[in-house]
Short mmCIF file of C-alpha atoms in Angstrom, two decimals:
data_model
loop_
_atom_site.label_atom_id
_atom_site.label_comp_id
_atom_site.label_asym_id
_atom_site.label_seq_id
_atom_site.Cartn_x
_atom_site.Cartn_y
_atom_site.Cartn_z
CA MET A 1357 39.33 -85.03 -149.97
CA ARG A 1358 36.09 -86.65 -151.06
CA ALA A 1359 35.41 -88.29 -154.42
CA GLU A 1360 32.08 -87.90 -156.17
CA PRO A 1361 30.23 -90.44 -158.34
CA VAL A 1362 30.39 -89.97 -162.09
CA ALA A 1363 26.84 -89.40 -163.31
CA GLU A 1364 25.17 -92.11 -165.36
CA THR A 1365 27.73 -94.82 -164.59
CA PRO A 1366 26.20 -98.22 -163.75
CA ARG A 1367 26.37 -99.57 -160.21
CA LEU A 1368 28.51 -102.67 -160.70
CA ALA A 1369 28.63 -105.71 -158.46
CA LEU A 1370 32.42 -105.56 -158.71
CA GLY A 1371 33.94 -102.68 -160.67
CA GLU A 1372 37.68 -102.96 -161.36
CA GLY A 1373 40.61 -102.23 -163.65
CA PRO A 1374 40.35 -98.51 -164.57
CA ARG A 1375 42.62 -97.60 -167.49
CA TRP A 1376 42.96 -94.15 -169.07
CA ASP A 1377 43.13 -93.87 -172.87
CA ALA A 1378 44.94 -90.58 -173.44
CA SER A 1379 44.69 -90.70 -177.25
CA HIS A 1380 40.88 -90.67 -177.14
CA GLY A 1381 40.16 -88.99 -173.79
CA ARG A 1382 38.35 -92.03 -172.43
CA LEU A 1383 38.41 -94.18 -169.34
CA HIS A 1384 37.88 -97.93 -169.60
CA TRP A 1385 37.04 -100.29 -166.76
CA ILE A 1386 35.40 -103.67 -166.16
CA GLY A 1387 32.74 -105.34 -164.07
CA ILE A 1388 34.11 -108.66 -162.88
CA ARG A 1389 30.94 -110.36 -161.65
CA ASP A 1390 28.92 -108.27 -164.09
CA ARG A 1391 30.94 -109.49 -167.13
CA ARG A 1392 31.08 -106.00 -168.62
CA PHE A 1393 33.57 -103.75 -170.40
CA LEU A 1394 32.76 -100.07 -169.90
CA THR A 1395 34.00 -96.85 -171.50
CA LEU A 1396 33.49 -93.30 -170.22
CA ASP A 1397 33.88 -90.46 -172.73
CA ALA A 1398 35.34 -87.82 -170.41
CA SER A 1399 34.24 -84.89 -172.57
CA SER A 1400 30.57 -85.87 -172.98
CA GLY A 1401 30.09 -87.99 -169.86
CA ARG A 1402 28.51 -90.76 -171.92
CA VAL A 1403 29.14 -94.37 -170.93
CA ALA A 1404 29.23 -97.30 -173.35
CA VAL A 1405 28.71 -100.80 -171.95
CA THR A 1406 29.75 -104.01 -173.73
CA GLU A 1407 28.66 -107.41 -172.43
CA LEU A 1408 31.32 -110.10 -172.15
CA ALA A 1409 31.04 -113.88 -172.45
CA VAL A 1410 33.92 -114.42 -170.00
CA THR A 1411 34.60 -113.32 -166.44
CA PRO A 1412 37.32 -110.64 -166.51
CA GLY A 1413 39.67 -110.23 -163.58
CA ALA A 1414 41.86 -107.48 -165.02
CA LEU A 1415 41.99 -105.08 -167.95
CA MET A 1416 45.26 -103.91 -169.47
CA PHE A 1417 46.39 -102.29 -172.71
CA ARG A 1418 49.41 -103.41 -174.70
CA PRO A 1419 51.73 -100.74 -176.20
CA ASP A 1420 49.90 -100.99 -179.55
CA GLY A 1421 46.63 -100.08 -177.83
CA ARG A 1422 45.05 -103.53 -177.94
CA PRO A 1423 43.10 -104.39 -174.77
CA VAL A 1424 43.87 -107.65 -172.99
CA LEU A 1425 41.74 -109.27 -170.31
CA ALA A 1426 42.92 -111.66 -167.63
CA THR A 1427 39.97 -114.07 -167.28
CA GLU A 1428 39.04 -117.44 -165.83
CA ARG A 1429 40.59 -118.98 -168.97
CA GLY A 1430 43.84 -117.00 -169.13
CA PHE A 1431 45.06 -113.97 -171.08
CA GLU A 1432 42.58 -112.97 -173.80
CA LEU A 1433 42.58 -110.33 -176.51
CA LEU A 1434 39.39 -108.23 -176.41
CA ASP A 1435 37.42 -106.71 -179.27
CA PRO A 1436 35.88 -103.68 -177.47
CA ALA A 1437 33.19 -103.22 -180.11
CA THR A 1438 31.70 -106.69 -179.85
CA GLY A 1439 32.93 -108.06 -176.53
CA ARG A 1440 34.38 -111.10 -178.27
CA THR A 1441 37.67 -112.43 -176.95
CA GLU A 1442 40.49 -114.51 -178.39
CA LEU A 1443 42.47 -116.71 -176.02
CA LEU A 1444 46.15 -115.75 -176.22
CA ALA A 1445 47.46 -118.09 -173.52
CA PRO A 1446 45.66 -120.43 -171.13
CA VAL A 1447 46.35 -120.15 -167.40
CA GLU A 1448 45.46 -122.93 -164.95
CA ALA A 1449 42.92 -124.32 -167.41
CA ASP A 1450 42.64 -127.52 -165.37
CA ARG A 1451 41.67 -125.67 -162.16
CA PRO A 1452 38.08 -124.36 -162.46
CA GLU A 1453 38.10 -123.38 -158.78
CA ARG A 1454 40.54 -120.56 -159.63
CA ARG A 1455 40.40 -117.42 -161.78
CA MET A 1456 42.73 -114.61 -162.77
CA ASN A 1457 42.58 -111.40 -160.75
CA ASP A 1458 44.22 -107.97 -160.94
CA GLY A 1459 46.92 -107.30 -163.53
CA ALA A 1460 48.77 -104.73 -165.62
CA CYS A 1461 51.24 -104.54 -168.48
CA ASP A 1462 54.85 -104.31 -167.36
CA PRO A 1463 57.31 -101.67 -168.67
CA TYR A 1464 58.16 -104.03 -171.55
CA GLY A 1465 54.54 -104.30 -172.67
CA ARG A 1466 53.89 -107.79 -171.33
CA PRO A 1467 50.60 -108.56 -169.49
CA VAL A 1468 51.10 -109.65 -165.87
CA ALA A 1469 48.32 -110.98 -163.60
CA GLY A 1470 47.83 -113.34 -160.68
CA THR A 1471 45.35 -116.10 -159.95
CA MET A 1472 43.20 -116.71 -156.88
CA GLN A 1473 40.60 -119.09 -155.49
CA ARG A 1474 37.02 -118.20 -156.32
CA ALA A 1475 36.15 -118.66 -152.63
CA GLU A 1476 37.91 -118.96 -149.30
CA PRO A 1477 40.06 -120.53 -147.98
CA TRP A 1478 42.66 -118.78 -150.13
CA GLN A 1479 45.19 -121.23 -151.57
CA PRO A 1480 48.56 -119.84 -152.70
CA GLY A 1481 49.13 -119.32 -156.40
CA PRO A 1482 51.44 -117.52 -158.81
CA LEU A 1483 51.73 -114.24 -160.63
CA TYR A 1484 51.84 -115.00 -164.38
CA ARG A 1485 53.43 -113.08 -167.23
CA LEU A 1486 52.52 -113.45 -170.90
CA GLU A 1487 55.93 -113.77 -172.51
CA ASP A 1488 56.93 -112.67 -176.01
CA ASP A 1489 56.74 -116.30 -177.20
CA GLY A 1490 53.03 -116.40 -176.35
CA VAL A 1491 53.35 -118.59 -173.25
CA ALA A 1492 52.09 -117.54 -169.79
CA ARG A 1493 54.73 -118.42 -167.21
CA PRO A 1494 54.74 -117.99 -163.40
CA VAL A 1495 57.14 -115.29 -162.20
CA LEU A 1496 56.24 -115.04 -158.48
CA ASP A 1497 54.63 -117.73 -156.34
CA GLY A 1498 52.92 -118.08 -152.96
CA LEU A 1499 50.28 -115.35 -153.40
CA SER A 1500 46.80 -115.61 -151.86
CA VAL A 1501 44.83 -112.72 -153.41
CA PRO A 1502 47.18 -110.93 -155.84
CA ASN A 1503 46.07 -107.38 -156.50
CA GLY A 1504 47.69 -104.02 -157.32
CA LEU A 1505 50.81 -103.90 -159.49
CA ALA A 1506 52.89 -100.83 -160.34
CA TRP A 1507 56.41 -100.26 -161.64
CA PRO A 1508 58.18 -97.14 -160.29
CA GLU A 1509 61.16 -98.10 -162.47
CA PRO A 1510 61.46 -100.78 -165.14
CA ASP A 1511 63.46 -102.98 -162.76
CA ARG A 1512 61.24 -102.48 -159.68
CA LEU A 1513 57.72 -103.81 -158.98
CA TRP A 1514 55.27 -102.78 -156.27
CA HIS A 1515 52.79 -105.58 -155.59
CA ILE A 1516 49.90 -106.18 -153.17
CA ASP A 1517 48.94 -109.60 -151.85
CA THR A 1518 45.78 -108.39 -150.11
CA PRO A 1519 45.58 -110.68 -147.01
CA THR A 1520 49.13 -109.72 -145.96
CA ARG A 1521 48.01 -106.08 -145.50
CA ARG A 1522 51.29 -104.83 -146.89
CA ILE A 1523 52.75 -103.54 -150.17
CA ASP A 1524 55.97 -105.20 -151.31
CA LEU A 1525 58.68 -103.79 -153.55
CA TYR A 1526 60.54 -106.41 -155.60
CA GLU A 1527 63.43 -106.54 -158.00
CA TYR A 1528 61.99 -106.98 -161.49
CA PRO A 1529 64.51 -108.18 -164.08
CA GLU A 1530 63.58 -107.91 -167.75
CA HIS A 1531 63.83 -111.68 -168.09
CA GLY A 1532 63.23 -114.48 -165.64
CA PRO A 1533 61.22 -114.52 -162.40
CA VAL A 1534 60.60 -111.64 -160.03
CA GLY A 1535 63.63 -111.13 -157.79
CA ARG A 1536 64.14 -110.52 -154.10
CA ARG A 1537 61.84 -108.41 -151.95
CA ILE A 1538 63.53 -105.06 -151.32
CA ARG A 1539 61.05 -103.39 -148.98
CA SER A 1540 57.59 -103.82 -147.45
CA LEU A 1541 55.11 -101.14 -146.44
CA ASP A 1542 52.88 -102.25 -143.57
CA VAL A 1543 49.38 -100.80 -144.03
CA SER A 1544 47.62 -102.85 -141.34
CA HIS A 1545 46.99 -99.66 -139.33
CA LEU A 1546 44.66 -98.35 -142.07
CA PRO A 1547 41.01 -99.48 -142.18
CA GLY A 1548 40.19 -102.19 -144.70
CA LEU A 1549 42.39 -104.26 -147.00
CA PRO A 1550 44.72 -102.98 -149.74
CA ASP A 1551 43.42 -103.75 -153.22
CA GLY A 1552 44.29 -102.02 -156.52
CA MET A 1553 46.72 -99.13 -156.85
CA THR A 1554 48.42 -96.67 -159.14
CA LEU A 1555 51.43 -94.34 -158.97
CA ASP A 1556 51.60 -90.58 -159.46
CA ALA A 1557 54.38 -88.71 -161.22
CA ALA A 1558 56.34 -88.36 -157.96
CA GLY A 1559 56.29 -92.12 -157.36
CA ASN A 1560 53.73 -91.99 -154.54
CA LEU A 1561 51.34 -94.93 -154.21
CA TRP A 1562 47.57 -94.38 -154.40
CA VAL A 1563 46.00 -97.48 -152.92
CA ALA A 1564 42.31 -98.49 -152.88
CA PHE A 1565 41.14 -100.10 -149.64
CA TRP A 1566 38.43 -102.77 -149.75
CA ASP A 1567 36.06 -102.27 -146.80
CA GLY A 1568 38.01 -99.11 -146.04
CA ALA A 1569 35.88 -96.56 -147.95
CA ALA A 1570 38.99 -94.73 -149.10
CA VAL A 1571 41.99 -94.38 -151.35
CA HIS A 1572 45.14 -93.58 -149.39
CA CYS A 1573 48.23 -91.93 -150.85
CA LEU A 1574 51.51 -93.24 -149.43
CA SER A 1575 55.07 -92.14 -150.04
CA PRO A 1576 57.52 -94.84 -151.21
CA GLU A 1577 58.71 -94.94 -147.58
CA GLY A 1578 55.18 -95.63 -146.32
CA HIS A 1579 54.22 -92.20 -144.97
CA LEU A 1580 50.52 -91.34 -145.30
CA LEU A 1581 50.27 -88.23 -147.48
CA ALA A 1582 46.58 -87.94 -148.32
CA THR A 1583 43.24 -89.70 -147.99
CA VAL A 1584 40.34 -89.68 -150.47
CA GLU A 1585 37.05 -90.65 -148.82
CA LEU A 1586 34.19 -92.37 -150.66
CA PRO A 1587 30.53 -93.08 -149.78
CA ALA A 1588 31.17 -96.70 -150.71
CA PRO A 1589 33.05 -99.13 -148.46
CA ARG A 1590 34.44 -101.53 -151.05
CA VAL A 1591 36.96 -99.51 -153.02
CA THR A 1592 38.73 -101.66 -155.61
CA SER A 1593 41.17 -99.67 -157.73
CA CYS A 1594 42.13 -96.27 -159.11
CA ALA A 1595 43.86 -94.60 -162.06
CA PHE A 1596 44.89 -91.12 -163.08
CA GLY A 1597 43.36 -89.59 -166.21
CA GLY A 1598 42.23 -86.36 -167.79
CA PRO A 1599 44.24 -84.15 -170.15
CA ASP A 1600 46.90 -83.42 -167.52
CA LEU A 1601 46.59 -86.74 -165.64
CA HIS A 1602 45.48 -84.87 -162.50
CA THR A 1603 42.05 -86.52 -162.29
CA LEU A 1604 41.74 -89.62 -160.13
CA TYR A 1605 39.15 -92.20 -161.22
CA ILE A 1606 38.12 -94.81 -158.64
CA THR A 1607 36.19 -98.08 -159.04
CA THR A 1608 34.04 -99.67 -156.34
CA ALA A 1609 31.90 -102.75 -155.62
CA ARG A 1610 28.21 -102.68 -154.80
CA THR A 1611 26.79 -103.29 -151.32
CA ALA A 1612 23.10 -103.25 -150.46
CA GLU A 1613 23.46 -100.70 -147.65
CA HIS A 1614 25.20 -98.01 -149.75
CA PRO A 1615 23.23 -96.68 -152.75
CA LEU A 1616 26.24 -95.12 -154.49
CA SER A 1617 28.45 -98.18 -154.12
CA GLY A 1618 29.45 -99.88 -157.35
CA ALA A 1619 29.68 -96.55 -159.17
CA LEU A 1620 32.72 -95.01 -160.80
CA PHE A 1621 33.99 -92.09 -158.72
CA VAL A 1622 36.15 -89.13 -159.64
CA LEU A 1623 38.35 -86.61 -157.85
CA GLY A 1624 39.50 -83.69 -159.98
CA GLN A 1625 42.83 -81.83 -159.87
CA VAL A 1626 44.70 -84.11 -157.48
#
């Protein structure tokens, strides 16, 4: 399978965080280095771009539909119309050498995202969760470049720490820190590094591979089921959308040698 670029979408330095808005038939995503919030109207193909004053690492939507960014300051509530943000909870405010990276809302509606160094060498850091009392607390430590998160069940969490080249399944209690590691899928045999991911209705993992020019679909046991090729090497994340959730949207990062890189890509009827 081969994904195609969505017409008229900007070529971003680092596209990330695709999220489907089923109530309005729109896809939202961000440009991390670009400091942008973008919206694709799936019916018209038009793209709206909002400039941000902060550097976003992740985009997520709370159950009430409000968008939250994980930024270099912490968890922030976003006004999509203006790009203004309101700091909900600071994270590592005394460490300017770090920023928040990939994240998602957990099954209980709480934003979860990790932090990482802005540059190598990667120093270990935690995965943070914005709790109901408004405080961001660490729930899993020792992560270098925390990326994709997905919950196959409310009490289970798939998570990617990119340099390990594996995908780990953890116990995820409703309260308290992330529990023991149940299983690990070794993906070191696949080209590139695992980055963002999403799940399909059958529980299979669709994983974007940075410097791998592909999204690979893996069973929960780690069997390779499908590969989506892209004309862009740095594939960052993916999400299902469309009226029946059978359309796969894929974000990428720009490289000078690949003219389509940095675009939003789409694969219909997965």
